[in-house]
Structures are given as C-alpha cells and as structure tokens.
Coordinates of C-alpha atoms in Angstrom, one line a residue:
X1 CA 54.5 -9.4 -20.4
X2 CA 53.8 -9.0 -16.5
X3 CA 54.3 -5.5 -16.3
X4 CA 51.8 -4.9 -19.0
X5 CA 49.4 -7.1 -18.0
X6 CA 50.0 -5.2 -14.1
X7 CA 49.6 -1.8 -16.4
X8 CA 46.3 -3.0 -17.7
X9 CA 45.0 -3.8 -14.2
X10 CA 45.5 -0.7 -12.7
X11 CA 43.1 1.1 -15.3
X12 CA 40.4 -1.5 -14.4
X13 CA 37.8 -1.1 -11.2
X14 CA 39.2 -2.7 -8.2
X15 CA 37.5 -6.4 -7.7
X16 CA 34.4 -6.3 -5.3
X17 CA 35.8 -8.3 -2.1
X18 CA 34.2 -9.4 1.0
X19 CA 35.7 -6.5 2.7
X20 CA 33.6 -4.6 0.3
X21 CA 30.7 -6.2 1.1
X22 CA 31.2 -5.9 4.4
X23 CA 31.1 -2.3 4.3
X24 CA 28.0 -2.3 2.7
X25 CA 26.5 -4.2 4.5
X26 CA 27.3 -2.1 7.5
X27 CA 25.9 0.8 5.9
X28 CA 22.7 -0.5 4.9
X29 CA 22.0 -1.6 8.2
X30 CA 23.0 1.6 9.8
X31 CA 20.4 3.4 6.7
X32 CA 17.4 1.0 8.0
X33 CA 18.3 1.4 11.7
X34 CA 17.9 5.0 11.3
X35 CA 15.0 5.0 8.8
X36 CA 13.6 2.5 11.7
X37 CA 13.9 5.0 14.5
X38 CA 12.8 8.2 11.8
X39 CA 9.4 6.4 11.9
X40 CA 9.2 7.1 15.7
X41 CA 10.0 10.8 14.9
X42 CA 7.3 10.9 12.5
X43 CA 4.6 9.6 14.3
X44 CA 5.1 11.9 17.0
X45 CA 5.4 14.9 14.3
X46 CA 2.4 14.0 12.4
X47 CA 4.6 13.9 9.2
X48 CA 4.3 11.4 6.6
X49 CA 7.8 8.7 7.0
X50 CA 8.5 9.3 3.2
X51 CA 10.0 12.6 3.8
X52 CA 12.3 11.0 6.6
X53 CA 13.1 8.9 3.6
X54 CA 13.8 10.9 1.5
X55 CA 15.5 13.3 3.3
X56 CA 17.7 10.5 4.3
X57 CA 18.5 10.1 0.5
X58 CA 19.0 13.6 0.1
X59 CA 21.5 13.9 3.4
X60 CA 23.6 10.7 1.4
X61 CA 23.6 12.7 -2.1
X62 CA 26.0 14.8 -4.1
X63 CA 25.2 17.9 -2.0
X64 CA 24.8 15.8 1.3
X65 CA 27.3 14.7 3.9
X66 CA 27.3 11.7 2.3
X67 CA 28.7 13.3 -1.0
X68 CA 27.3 9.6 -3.4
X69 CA 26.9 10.6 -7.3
X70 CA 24.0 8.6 -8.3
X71 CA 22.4 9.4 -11.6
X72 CA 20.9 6.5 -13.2
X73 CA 17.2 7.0 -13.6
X74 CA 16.5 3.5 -15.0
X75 CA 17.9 1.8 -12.6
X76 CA 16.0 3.6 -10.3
X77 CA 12.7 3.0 -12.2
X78 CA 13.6 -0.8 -11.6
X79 CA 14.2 -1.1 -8.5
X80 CA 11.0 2.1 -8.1
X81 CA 8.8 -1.0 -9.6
X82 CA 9.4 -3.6 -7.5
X83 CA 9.1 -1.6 -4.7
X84 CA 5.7 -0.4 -5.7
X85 CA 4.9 -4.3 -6.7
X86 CA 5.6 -5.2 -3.0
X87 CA 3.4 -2.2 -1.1
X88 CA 0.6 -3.2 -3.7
X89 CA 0.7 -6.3 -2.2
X90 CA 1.3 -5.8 1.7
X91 CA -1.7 -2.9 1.1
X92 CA -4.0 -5.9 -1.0
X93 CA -3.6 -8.4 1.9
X94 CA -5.0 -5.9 4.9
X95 CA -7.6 -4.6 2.4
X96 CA -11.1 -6.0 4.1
X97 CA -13.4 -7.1 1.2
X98 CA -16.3 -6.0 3.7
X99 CA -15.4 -2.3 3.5
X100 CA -14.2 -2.0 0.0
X101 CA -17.3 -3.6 -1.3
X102 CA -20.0 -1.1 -0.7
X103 CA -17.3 1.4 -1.7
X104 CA -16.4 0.0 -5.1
X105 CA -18.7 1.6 -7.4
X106 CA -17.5 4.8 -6.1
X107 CA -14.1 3.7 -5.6
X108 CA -13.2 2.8 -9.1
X109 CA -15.0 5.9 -10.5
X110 CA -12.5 7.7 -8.7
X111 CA -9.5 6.0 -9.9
X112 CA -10.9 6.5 -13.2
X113 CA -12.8 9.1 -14.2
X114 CA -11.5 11.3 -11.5
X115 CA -7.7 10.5 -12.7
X116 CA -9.3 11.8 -16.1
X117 CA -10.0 14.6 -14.8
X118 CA -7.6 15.4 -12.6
X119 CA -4.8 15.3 -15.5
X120 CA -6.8 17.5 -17.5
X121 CA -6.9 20.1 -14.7
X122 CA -3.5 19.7 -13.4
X123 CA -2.1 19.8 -17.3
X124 CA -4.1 22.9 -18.5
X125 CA -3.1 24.8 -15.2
X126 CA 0.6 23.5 -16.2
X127 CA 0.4 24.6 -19.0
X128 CA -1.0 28.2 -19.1
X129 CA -0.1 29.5 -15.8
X130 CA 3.7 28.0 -16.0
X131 CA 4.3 27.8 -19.6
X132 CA 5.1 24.3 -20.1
X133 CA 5.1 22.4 -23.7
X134 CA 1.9 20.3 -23.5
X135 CA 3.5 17.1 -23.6
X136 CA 5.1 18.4 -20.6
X137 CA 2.3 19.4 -18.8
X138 CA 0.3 16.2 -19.7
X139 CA 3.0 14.3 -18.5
X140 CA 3.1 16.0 -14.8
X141 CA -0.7 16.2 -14.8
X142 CA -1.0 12.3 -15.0
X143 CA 2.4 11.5 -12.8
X144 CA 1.0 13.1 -10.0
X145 CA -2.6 12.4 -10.6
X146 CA -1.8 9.0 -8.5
X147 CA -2.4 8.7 -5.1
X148 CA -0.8 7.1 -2.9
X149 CA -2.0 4.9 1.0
X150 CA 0.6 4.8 2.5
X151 CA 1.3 8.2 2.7
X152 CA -2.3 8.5 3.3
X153 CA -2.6 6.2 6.3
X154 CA 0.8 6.7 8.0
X155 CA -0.9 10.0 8.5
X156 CA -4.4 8.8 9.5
X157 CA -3.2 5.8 11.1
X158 CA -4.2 7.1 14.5
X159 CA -7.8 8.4 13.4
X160 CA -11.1 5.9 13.1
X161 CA -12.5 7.1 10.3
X162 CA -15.5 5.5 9.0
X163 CA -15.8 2.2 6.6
X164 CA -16.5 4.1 3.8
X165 CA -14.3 6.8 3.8
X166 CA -11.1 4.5 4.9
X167 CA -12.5 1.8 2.1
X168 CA -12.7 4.5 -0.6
X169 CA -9.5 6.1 0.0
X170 CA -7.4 2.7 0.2
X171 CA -9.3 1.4 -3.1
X172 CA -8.9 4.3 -5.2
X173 CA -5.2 4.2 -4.0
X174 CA -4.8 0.8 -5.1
X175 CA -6.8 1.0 -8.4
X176 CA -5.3 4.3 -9.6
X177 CA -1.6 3.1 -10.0
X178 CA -2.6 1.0 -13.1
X179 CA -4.0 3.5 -15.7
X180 CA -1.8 6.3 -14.6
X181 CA 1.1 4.3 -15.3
X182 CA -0.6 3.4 -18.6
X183 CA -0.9 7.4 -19.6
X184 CA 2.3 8.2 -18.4
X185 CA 4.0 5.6 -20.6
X186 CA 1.9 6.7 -23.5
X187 CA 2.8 10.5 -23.1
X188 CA 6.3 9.9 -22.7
X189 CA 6.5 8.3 -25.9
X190 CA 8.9 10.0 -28.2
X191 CA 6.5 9.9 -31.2
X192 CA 3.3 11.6 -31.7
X193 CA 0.7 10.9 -28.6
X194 CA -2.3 8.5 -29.5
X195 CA -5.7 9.6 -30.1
X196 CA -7.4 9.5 -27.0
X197 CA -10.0 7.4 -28.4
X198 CA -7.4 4.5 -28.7
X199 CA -5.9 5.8 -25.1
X200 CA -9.0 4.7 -23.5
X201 CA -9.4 1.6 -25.5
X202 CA -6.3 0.3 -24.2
X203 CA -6.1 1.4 -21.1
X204 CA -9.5 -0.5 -20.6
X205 CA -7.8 -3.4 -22.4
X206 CA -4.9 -3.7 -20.3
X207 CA -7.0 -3.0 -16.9
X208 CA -9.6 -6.2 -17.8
X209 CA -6.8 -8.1 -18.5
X210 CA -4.9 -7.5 -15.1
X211 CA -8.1 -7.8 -13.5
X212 CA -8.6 -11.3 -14.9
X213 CA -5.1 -12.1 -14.1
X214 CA -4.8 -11.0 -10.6
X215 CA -8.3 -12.5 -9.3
X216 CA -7.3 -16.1 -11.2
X217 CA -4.3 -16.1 -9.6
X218 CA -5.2 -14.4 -6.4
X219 CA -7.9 -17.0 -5.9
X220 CA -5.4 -20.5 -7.2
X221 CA -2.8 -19.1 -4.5
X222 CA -5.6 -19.5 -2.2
X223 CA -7.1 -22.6 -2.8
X224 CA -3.5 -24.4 -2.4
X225 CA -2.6 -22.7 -0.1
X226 CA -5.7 -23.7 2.0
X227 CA -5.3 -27.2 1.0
X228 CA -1.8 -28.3 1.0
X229 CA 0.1 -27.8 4.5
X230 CA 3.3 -26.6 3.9
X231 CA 6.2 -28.5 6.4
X232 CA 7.2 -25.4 8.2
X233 CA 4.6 -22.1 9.4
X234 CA 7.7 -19.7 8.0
X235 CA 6.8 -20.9 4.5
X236 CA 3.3 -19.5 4.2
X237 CA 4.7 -15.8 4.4
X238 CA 6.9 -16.7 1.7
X239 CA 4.8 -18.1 -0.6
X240 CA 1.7 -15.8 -0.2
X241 CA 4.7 -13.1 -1.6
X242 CA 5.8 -15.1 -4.3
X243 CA 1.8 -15.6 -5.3
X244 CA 1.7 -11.5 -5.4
X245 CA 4.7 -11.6 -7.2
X246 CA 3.9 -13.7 -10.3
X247 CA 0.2 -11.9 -10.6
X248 CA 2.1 -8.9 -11.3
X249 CA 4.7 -10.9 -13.8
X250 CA 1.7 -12.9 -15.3
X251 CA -0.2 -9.6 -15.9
X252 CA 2.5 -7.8 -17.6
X253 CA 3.3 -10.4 -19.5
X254 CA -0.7 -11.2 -21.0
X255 CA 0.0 -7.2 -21.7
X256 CA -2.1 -6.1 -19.2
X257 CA -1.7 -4.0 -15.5
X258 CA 0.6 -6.1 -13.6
X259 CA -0.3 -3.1 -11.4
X260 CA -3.7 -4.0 -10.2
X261 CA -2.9 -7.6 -11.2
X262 CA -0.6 -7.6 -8.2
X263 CA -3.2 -5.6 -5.6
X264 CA -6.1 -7.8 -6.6
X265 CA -4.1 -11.0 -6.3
X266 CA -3.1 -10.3 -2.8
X267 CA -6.8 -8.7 -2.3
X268 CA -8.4 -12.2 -3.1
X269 CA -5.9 -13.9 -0.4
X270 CA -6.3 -11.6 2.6
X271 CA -9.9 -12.5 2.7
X272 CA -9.6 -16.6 2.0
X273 CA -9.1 -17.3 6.1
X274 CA -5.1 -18.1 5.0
X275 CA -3.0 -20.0 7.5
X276 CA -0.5 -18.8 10.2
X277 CA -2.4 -15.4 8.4
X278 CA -1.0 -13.3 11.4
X279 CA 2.5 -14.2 10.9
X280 CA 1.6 -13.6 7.3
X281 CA 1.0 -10.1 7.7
X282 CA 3.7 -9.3 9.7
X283 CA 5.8 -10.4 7.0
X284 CA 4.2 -9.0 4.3
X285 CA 4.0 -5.2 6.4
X286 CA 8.1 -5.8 7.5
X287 CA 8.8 -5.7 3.7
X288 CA 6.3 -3.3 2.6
X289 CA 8.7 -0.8 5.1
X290 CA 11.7 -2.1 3.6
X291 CA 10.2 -1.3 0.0
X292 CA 9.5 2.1 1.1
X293 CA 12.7 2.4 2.7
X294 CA 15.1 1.4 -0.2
X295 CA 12.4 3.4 -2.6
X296 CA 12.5 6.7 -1.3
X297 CA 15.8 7.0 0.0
X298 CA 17.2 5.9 -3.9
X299 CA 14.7 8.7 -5.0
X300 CA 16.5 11.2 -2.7
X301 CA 19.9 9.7 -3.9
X302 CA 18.4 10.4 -7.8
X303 CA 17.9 14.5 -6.6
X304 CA 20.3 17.2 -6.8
X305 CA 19.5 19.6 -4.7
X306 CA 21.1 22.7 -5.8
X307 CA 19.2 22.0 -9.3
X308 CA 15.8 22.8 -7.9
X309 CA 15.8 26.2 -7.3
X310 CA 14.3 27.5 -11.0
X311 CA 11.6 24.4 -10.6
X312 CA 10.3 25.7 -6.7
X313 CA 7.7 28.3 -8.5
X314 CA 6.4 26.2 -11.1
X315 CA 5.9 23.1 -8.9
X316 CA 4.1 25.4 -5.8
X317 CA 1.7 26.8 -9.0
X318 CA 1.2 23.3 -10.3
X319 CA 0.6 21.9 -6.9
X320 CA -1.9 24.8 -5.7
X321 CA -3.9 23.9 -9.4
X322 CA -4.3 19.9 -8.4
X323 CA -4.8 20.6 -4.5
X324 CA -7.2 23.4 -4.8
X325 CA -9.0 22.9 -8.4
X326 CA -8.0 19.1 -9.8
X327 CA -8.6 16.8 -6.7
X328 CA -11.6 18.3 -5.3
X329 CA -13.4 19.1 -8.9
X330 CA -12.3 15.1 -9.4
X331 CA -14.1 14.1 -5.5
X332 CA -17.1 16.1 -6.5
X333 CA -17.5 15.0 -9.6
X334 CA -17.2 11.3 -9.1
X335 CA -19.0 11.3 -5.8
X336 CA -22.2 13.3 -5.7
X337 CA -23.9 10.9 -7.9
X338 CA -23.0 8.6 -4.9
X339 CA -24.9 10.8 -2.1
X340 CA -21.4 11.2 -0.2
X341 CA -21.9 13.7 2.6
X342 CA -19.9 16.6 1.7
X343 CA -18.0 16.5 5.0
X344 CA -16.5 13.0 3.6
X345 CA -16.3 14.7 0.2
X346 CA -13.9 17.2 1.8
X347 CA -11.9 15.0 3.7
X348 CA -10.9 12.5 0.8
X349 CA -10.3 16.2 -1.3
X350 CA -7.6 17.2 1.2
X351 CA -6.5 13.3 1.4
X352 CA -4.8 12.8 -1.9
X353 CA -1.1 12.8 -0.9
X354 CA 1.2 11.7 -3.2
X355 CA 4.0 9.5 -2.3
X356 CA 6.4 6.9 -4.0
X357 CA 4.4 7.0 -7.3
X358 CA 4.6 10.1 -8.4
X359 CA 8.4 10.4 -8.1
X360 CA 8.9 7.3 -9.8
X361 CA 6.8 7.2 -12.3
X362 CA 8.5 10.9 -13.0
X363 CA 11.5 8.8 -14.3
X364 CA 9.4 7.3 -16.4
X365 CA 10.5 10.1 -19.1
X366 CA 13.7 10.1 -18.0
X367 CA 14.6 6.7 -19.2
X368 CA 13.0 7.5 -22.6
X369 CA 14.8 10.9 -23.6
X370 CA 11.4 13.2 -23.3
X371 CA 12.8 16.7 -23.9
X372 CA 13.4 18.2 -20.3
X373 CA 12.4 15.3 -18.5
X374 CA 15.0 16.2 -15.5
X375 CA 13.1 19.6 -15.0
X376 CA 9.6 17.3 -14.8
X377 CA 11.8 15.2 -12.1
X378 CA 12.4 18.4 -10.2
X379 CA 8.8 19.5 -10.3
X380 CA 7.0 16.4 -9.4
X381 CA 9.9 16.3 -6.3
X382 CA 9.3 19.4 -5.0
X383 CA 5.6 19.3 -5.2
X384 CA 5.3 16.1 -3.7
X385 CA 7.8 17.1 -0.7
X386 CA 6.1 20.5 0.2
X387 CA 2.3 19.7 -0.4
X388 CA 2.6 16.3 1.5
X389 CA 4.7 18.6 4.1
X390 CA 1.4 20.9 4.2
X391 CA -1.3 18.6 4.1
X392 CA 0.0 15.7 6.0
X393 CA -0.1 17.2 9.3
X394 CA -3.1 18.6 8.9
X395 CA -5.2 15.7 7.8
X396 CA -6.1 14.6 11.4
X397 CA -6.7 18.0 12.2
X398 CA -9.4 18.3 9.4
X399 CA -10.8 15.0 10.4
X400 CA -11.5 16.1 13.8
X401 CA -13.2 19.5 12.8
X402 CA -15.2 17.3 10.1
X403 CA -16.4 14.9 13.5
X404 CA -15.2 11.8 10.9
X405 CA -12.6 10.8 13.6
X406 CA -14.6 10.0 16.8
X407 CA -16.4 7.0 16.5
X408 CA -14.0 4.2 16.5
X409 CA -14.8 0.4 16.3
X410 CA -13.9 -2.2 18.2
X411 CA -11.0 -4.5 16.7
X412 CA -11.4 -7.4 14.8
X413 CA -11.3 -10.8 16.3
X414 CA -7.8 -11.9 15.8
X415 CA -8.2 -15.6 14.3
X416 CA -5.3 -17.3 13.1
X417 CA -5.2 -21.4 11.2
X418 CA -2.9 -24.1 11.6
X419 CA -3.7 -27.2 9.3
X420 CA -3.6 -30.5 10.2
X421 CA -2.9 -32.2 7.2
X422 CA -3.2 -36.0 8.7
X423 CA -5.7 -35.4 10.9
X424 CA -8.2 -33.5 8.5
X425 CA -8.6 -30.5 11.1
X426 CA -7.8 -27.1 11.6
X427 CA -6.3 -25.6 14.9
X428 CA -7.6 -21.9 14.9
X429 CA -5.8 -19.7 17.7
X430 CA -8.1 -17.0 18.6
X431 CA -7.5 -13.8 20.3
X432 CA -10.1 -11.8 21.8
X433 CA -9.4 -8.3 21.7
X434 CA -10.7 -4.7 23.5
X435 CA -14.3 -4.1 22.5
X436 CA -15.0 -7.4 21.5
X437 CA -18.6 -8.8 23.1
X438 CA -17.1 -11.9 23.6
X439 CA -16.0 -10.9 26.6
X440 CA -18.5 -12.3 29.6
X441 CA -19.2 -14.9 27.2
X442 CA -19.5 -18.7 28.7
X443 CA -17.4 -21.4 26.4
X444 CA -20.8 -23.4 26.3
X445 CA -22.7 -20.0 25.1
X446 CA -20.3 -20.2 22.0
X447 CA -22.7 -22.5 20.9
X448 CA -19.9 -24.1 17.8
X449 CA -21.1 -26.3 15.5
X450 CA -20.5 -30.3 16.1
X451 CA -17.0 -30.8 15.4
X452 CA -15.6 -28.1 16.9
X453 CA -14.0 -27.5 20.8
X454 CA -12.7 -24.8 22.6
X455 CA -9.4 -26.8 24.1
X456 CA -7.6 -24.6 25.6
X457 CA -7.6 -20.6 27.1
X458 CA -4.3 -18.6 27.7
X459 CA -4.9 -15.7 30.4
X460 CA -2.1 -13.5 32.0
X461 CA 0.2 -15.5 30.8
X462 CA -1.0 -19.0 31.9
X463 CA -2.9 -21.9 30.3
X464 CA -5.7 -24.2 31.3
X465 CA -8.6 -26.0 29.9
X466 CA -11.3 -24.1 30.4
X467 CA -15.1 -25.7 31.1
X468 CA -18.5 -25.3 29.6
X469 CA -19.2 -22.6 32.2
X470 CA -15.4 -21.0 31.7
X471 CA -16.4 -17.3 31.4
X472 CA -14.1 -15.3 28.3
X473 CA -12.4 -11.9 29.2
X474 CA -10.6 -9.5 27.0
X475 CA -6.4 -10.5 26.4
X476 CA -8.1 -14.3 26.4
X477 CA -6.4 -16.5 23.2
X478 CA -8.5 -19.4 22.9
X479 CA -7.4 -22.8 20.6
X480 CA -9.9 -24.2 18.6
X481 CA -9.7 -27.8 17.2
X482 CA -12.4 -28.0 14.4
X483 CA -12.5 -30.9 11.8
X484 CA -12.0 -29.9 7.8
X485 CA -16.2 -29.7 7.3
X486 CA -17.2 -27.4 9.9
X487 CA -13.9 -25.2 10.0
X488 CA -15.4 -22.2 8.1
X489 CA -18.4 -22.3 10.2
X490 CA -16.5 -22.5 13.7
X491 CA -14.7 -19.5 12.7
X492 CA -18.0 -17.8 11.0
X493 CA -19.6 -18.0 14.6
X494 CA -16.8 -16.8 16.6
X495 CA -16.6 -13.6 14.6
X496 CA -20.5 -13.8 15.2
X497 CA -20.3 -14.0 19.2
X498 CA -17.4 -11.0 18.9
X499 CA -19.1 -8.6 16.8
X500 CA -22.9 -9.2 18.3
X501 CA -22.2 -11.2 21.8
X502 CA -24.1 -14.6 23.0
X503 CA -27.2 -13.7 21.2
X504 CA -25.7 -13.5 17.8
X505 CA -27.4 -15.4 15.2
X506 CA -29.9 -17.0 18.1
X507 CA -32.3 -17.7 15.5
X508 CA -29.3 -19.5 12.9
X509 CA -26.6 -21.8 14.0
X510 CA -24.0 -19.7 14.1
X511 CA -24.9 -17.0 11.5
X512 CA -24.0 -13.4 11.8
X513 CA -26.4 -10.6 13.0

C-alpha cells in the first residue's frame, strides 16, 4: 500500500513550500525594483513607463530570457480589472473638480460620441483596407477606441498645459473606459450582435446607473470619513481604497459601470477636504504604480513574440486609420461646437495614447471563444506598442511648437486635516509652496475667521510660534488649530490669501477673488 500510494505522489505537482514562496517573493521584488528604476529611464527618454513594462513582461516570456509559459487570458482579464479598478481610482482622487467642471460638457461628448465615432472609423478602415470579418474589425475599432491618462500624463507630466486642455484629456480618459467596455463585451458575444438601437439604450442604462452609484457612495465615504476619526492616520489611506473599491463592486452588481462608478467615487472624495489627504494620495499613487506594474508586465507575459510577425502590417494600417482619420475626425467633431482653439484641438488629436486598456480589454474575446481572437490580441499589442512608441515622445514636442506648454501656474496650497475628535477641532498643517502669494504675508494679514489660529511655523528645519507681525516665506508649514464650525472657512481663506495674496477677498471675510 505505501509504494502505491509513493507512485501516486510522484505524478502529482510538488506542494508549494515556504521555500517556494520564498523564491517568489525574491523575484517579484527584484521585477518592481527594476520596473522602479525603468521609470527613471523613461522620464529621461520621454517614453511612456508601460513599454518598460511591458517589455519587462516580454524579456520574462516564452521567447525571453526568462523562458515563463503563460497563456491564460482570463486570468489575465482578472487580474487586467482590478488593476484598471485601482488607477481609476488613484486618477479620480487627483482629479480637481475645478478644472474638470468647465470641461465636462465637452469632456463627456468626447468619451461618447467621439468613442462612437472613433469605432466606426477605426472598424470600416479595418475592415476594407485589411480584410478583417466585421465582427473583427468592430471589435478592434472599440478596444482601442479607449484612451488612456496615464500613458498620457507620464508623457506630459513635465509640461503645464492649460486647465482645459489637462481637464479634458484626464476626463475623457476617465469617462471612456465604461462604454467601451460595454461595446466590447457586446461585440464579443458569440451570438448575433444587438441592434444598435438597444446598444445605446443600454449602454446609457448601465452608465446612469454607475453614475448614481459612484457619486452616492463617493459622497457617504466622505461624509464618515469627515466625521468619524479613525484611531490611527495609516487608516484613512486604507479606507478611502476600500470606499473606491466597493463603488466599483456596488455598480456592477446594480448592473451598471462599475467602471465610472469607481472614478466618480474616488472623484467625489479628492475634493471633500479628506483627512491626513497628503498621506492619502501617496498611498493611493504607490499602488496605482504597482497596478500598472503587475498589469503590463502580465500582458507582456500573455504575448508571444515570434507570433506577431503576420499581424505587424495590419496593426501599422489600423493604427495610421485611428491616429490620422478616427481620433482627430472624433476631436473635431465633438469640440468645435465648443469653440476649442484648434491649436488645443490638435494637441488632444495627437494625445490619445492608448495604454493598459486596450490590451486588456483585447482579452476580452479571448476568454469568450470569438473566432481569431488571438490575431485581435496581436493587433491591438502591436499597435499600442509602436504608435505610443511614436507619439509619446513627441507629445511635449508638439506642445511646445503649439505655445500650450509655457505658461505654468503656481502650485496649490498643500493643506492637510487632522481631526480632533474630543476636542471638536481640526489641526490643518499647511504648506506654502513656490508661487504662492502668501509669501510676504503677515500671520495677522491672514485675517482667519474667529476660531481659528496660526500656532505654530516650521522654517529650515526649525519650529517657533510665530507672532501677529511673523512674516510667511515660501518652504513655510504652518499648523492651524480651527474649531469644527469655522474649519471649512479657515481653510477657504488660506487658499484665498495663496492664490490672490493679502488683499484677497478684502471686501468678504475670507472669500475667494
């Protein structure tokens, strides 16, 4: 009986042990260390991280020097979503409701009609120019139709550009995800494809209904968050995560866009004046890399190289098609009834990289059986890599020519809130940065509202209370004790004083200019 049962072991995979672990450990650490120091390498190239990413993925592959076999598209479409869950919400807490919101009419119109549009484009050029089935081509024409910020801004990130074109670009990125997901699901569908009549009624179903969800929980998350203090700063981080989280669960679950349940959600909370909010966003932007990280190099793992030689051609023609016809037919289009300058026009044209969503959402037909759905992979791969590869590093170039990258503003006053539950006040560490016309200001020409003190100023290093006649500098972190009634107020007419000096608001008590 023992030597059978020994027989039957030795057909079975050995048990996982902590030696095991070990060495995984060891080699995800070593995979984030050097996808840590490839973002260094980037930023000097001008190159969007992903491909580092990816090419990291690609280097640890079947035809790398890593040699891993890893096949499984669903898996990676799991592990692709909540990826894409976690950068929605680390790019929905540093969206600024003040420079989406004159954008947002334009924004949305955009990520609607100009996804329309762009499919339509992208799929007829697909199809006649490469011969591709039509459910084919519809299929790439809306997987690639997404845009995608991070891509965009890792690129940009060293540019000013203007509110609006900044605020347009990071909406549209943030609002497009959701019905391009929608029509990708639909079109990989192994029965007949819906009548577009009922395509648009429920993609506008499933969009109101993640909209509802993510601003009711976006704005609950808030509110208790603001009024319960949490025993240790480290939680808030956590739980403003967890909030994102379960607006994208919650939305999917009502049947509606998790998607833009999720950025909404974490929209409403970046602008509610959170506490510990700068240790929030550290947080929140550390695991929006580590999202991107584990994303892209498991879609280089998913690639095999030596498979995309047939698919270059077709994925240069289809990428030519949305970069040259689809994306700026969609700008111009959705825009001019705006009155956007053409010179901002052009710039958000040549703007529409695509990143992380395209590839995964090109698994999407992978997992359900579509008829070539590994040659759509391919495509979507390839174009992504090489037109990201092209327009990436030209972006700030084309910004410069355009004169949208010269005027920069100055930052924005760093405020950060500590509760104090028993003593119904708020501690509000401010830092006052370059550029900011605080600086020369006198504490007493703060001019706070009754109930609120400037206690304390760190310069160079040291600390002392300052007096009425203490005058501010730039590098100064001031600590603000204001009571629970006048804590939105104190904070109201310190960003006042930063943004228009000691004469802000002289009129008001403590409004903005």
């Amino acid at each position: 009986m023992r030597p059978r049962a020994s027989r039957a072991r030795q057909g079975r995979e050995p048990p996982l042990t902590v030696h095991h672990l070990n060495q995984l450990l060891l080699v995800c650490s070593l995979v984030l260390l050097v996808a840590v120091a490839a973002v260094r390498i980037s930023s000097r190239s001008g190159l969007p991280s992903l491909l580092v990413y990816l090419g990291i993925g690609v280097l640890m592959g079947q035809d790398g020097i890593g040699d891993i076999r890893f096949d499984n598209a669903e898996l990676t479409q799991v592990i692709g979503y909540a990826a894409l869950v976690v950068i929605l919400a680390e790019g929905g807490l540093g969206t600024k409701w003040k420079e989406i919101e004159p954008v947002l009419p334009a924004a949305s119109t955009l990520a609607l009609v100009g996804v329309a549009a762009s499919v339509g484009v992208t799929a007829a050029g697909a199809h006649f120019l490469t011969g591709l089935e039509w459910r084919q081509s519809l299929i790439i024409g809306a997987v690639v139709s997404s845009t995608d910020a991070a891509a965009v801004f890792s690129v940009l990130r060293r540019i000013p550009l203007p509110a609006r074109v900044a605020g347009t670009l990071e909406a549209e990125s943030g609002f497009n995800d959701a019905p391009v997901v929608i029509l990708v699901v639909a079109f990989s569908q192994t029965g007949p494809v819906e009548h577009w009549y009922v395509l648009l009624g429920e993609i506008a179903l499933e969009l109101a209904i993640g909209a509802a969800v993510g601003l009711a929980v976006g704005w609950l998350g808030s509110w208790g968050l603001r009024h319960v203090a949490l025993p240790a700063s480290g939680l808030y981080p956590i739980a403003v995560m967890a909030i994102a989280v379960t607006a994208y669960a919650a939305g999917a679950l009502a049947h509606g866009s998790g998607f833009l349940g999720v950025y909404l959600a974490s929209m409403v909370m970046g602008n509610a004046k959170l506490p510990h909010w700068p240790a929030t966003r550290g947080f929140a932007d550390g695991l929006g890399w580590i999202a991107q990280i584990g994303m892209f190099v498991l879609l280089g793992l998913l690639v095999t190289p030596h498979e995309l030689g047939d698919d270059v051609w077709p994925a240069l023609v289809i990428g030519l098609v949305l970069t040259m016809v689809a994306r700026p037919l969609s700008v111009v289009v959705c825009l001019t009834p705006f009155r956007v300058p053409w010179q901002e026009q052009t710039l958000m044209s040549w703007a529409g990289l695509r990143g992380a969503v395209p590839i995964i959402l090109a698994t999407i037909p992978m997992v359900s059986g579509i008829e070539a759905s590994r040659r759509i992979f391919n495509i979507v791969f390839v174009l992504v890599v090489v037109y990201t590869l092209v327009q990436g590093p030209t972006l700030p170039w084309l910004a410069r020519k355009l004169r949208l990258g010269e005027d920069s503003e100055a930052a924005d006053l760093g405020v950060e809130s500590a509760p104090l539950e028993r003593l119904r006040g708020h501690l509000l560490s401010v830092a006052i940065p370059e550029g900011s016309k605080m600086h020369g200001v006198e504490v007493n020409e703060l001019r706070l509202p009754a109930g609120a003190a400037v206690t304390l100023v760190v310069r160079d290093g040291k600390s002392f209370v300052p007096l009425p006649t203490t005058v501010l500098r730039h590098g100064d972190e001031l600590l603000v004790v204001a009571t629970d009634p006048v804590r939105d107020a104190a904070e109201k007419r310190l960003r006042a004083v930063s943004h228009g000096g000691k004469l802000a608001g002289w009129l008001g008590a403590g409004g903005e200019p």
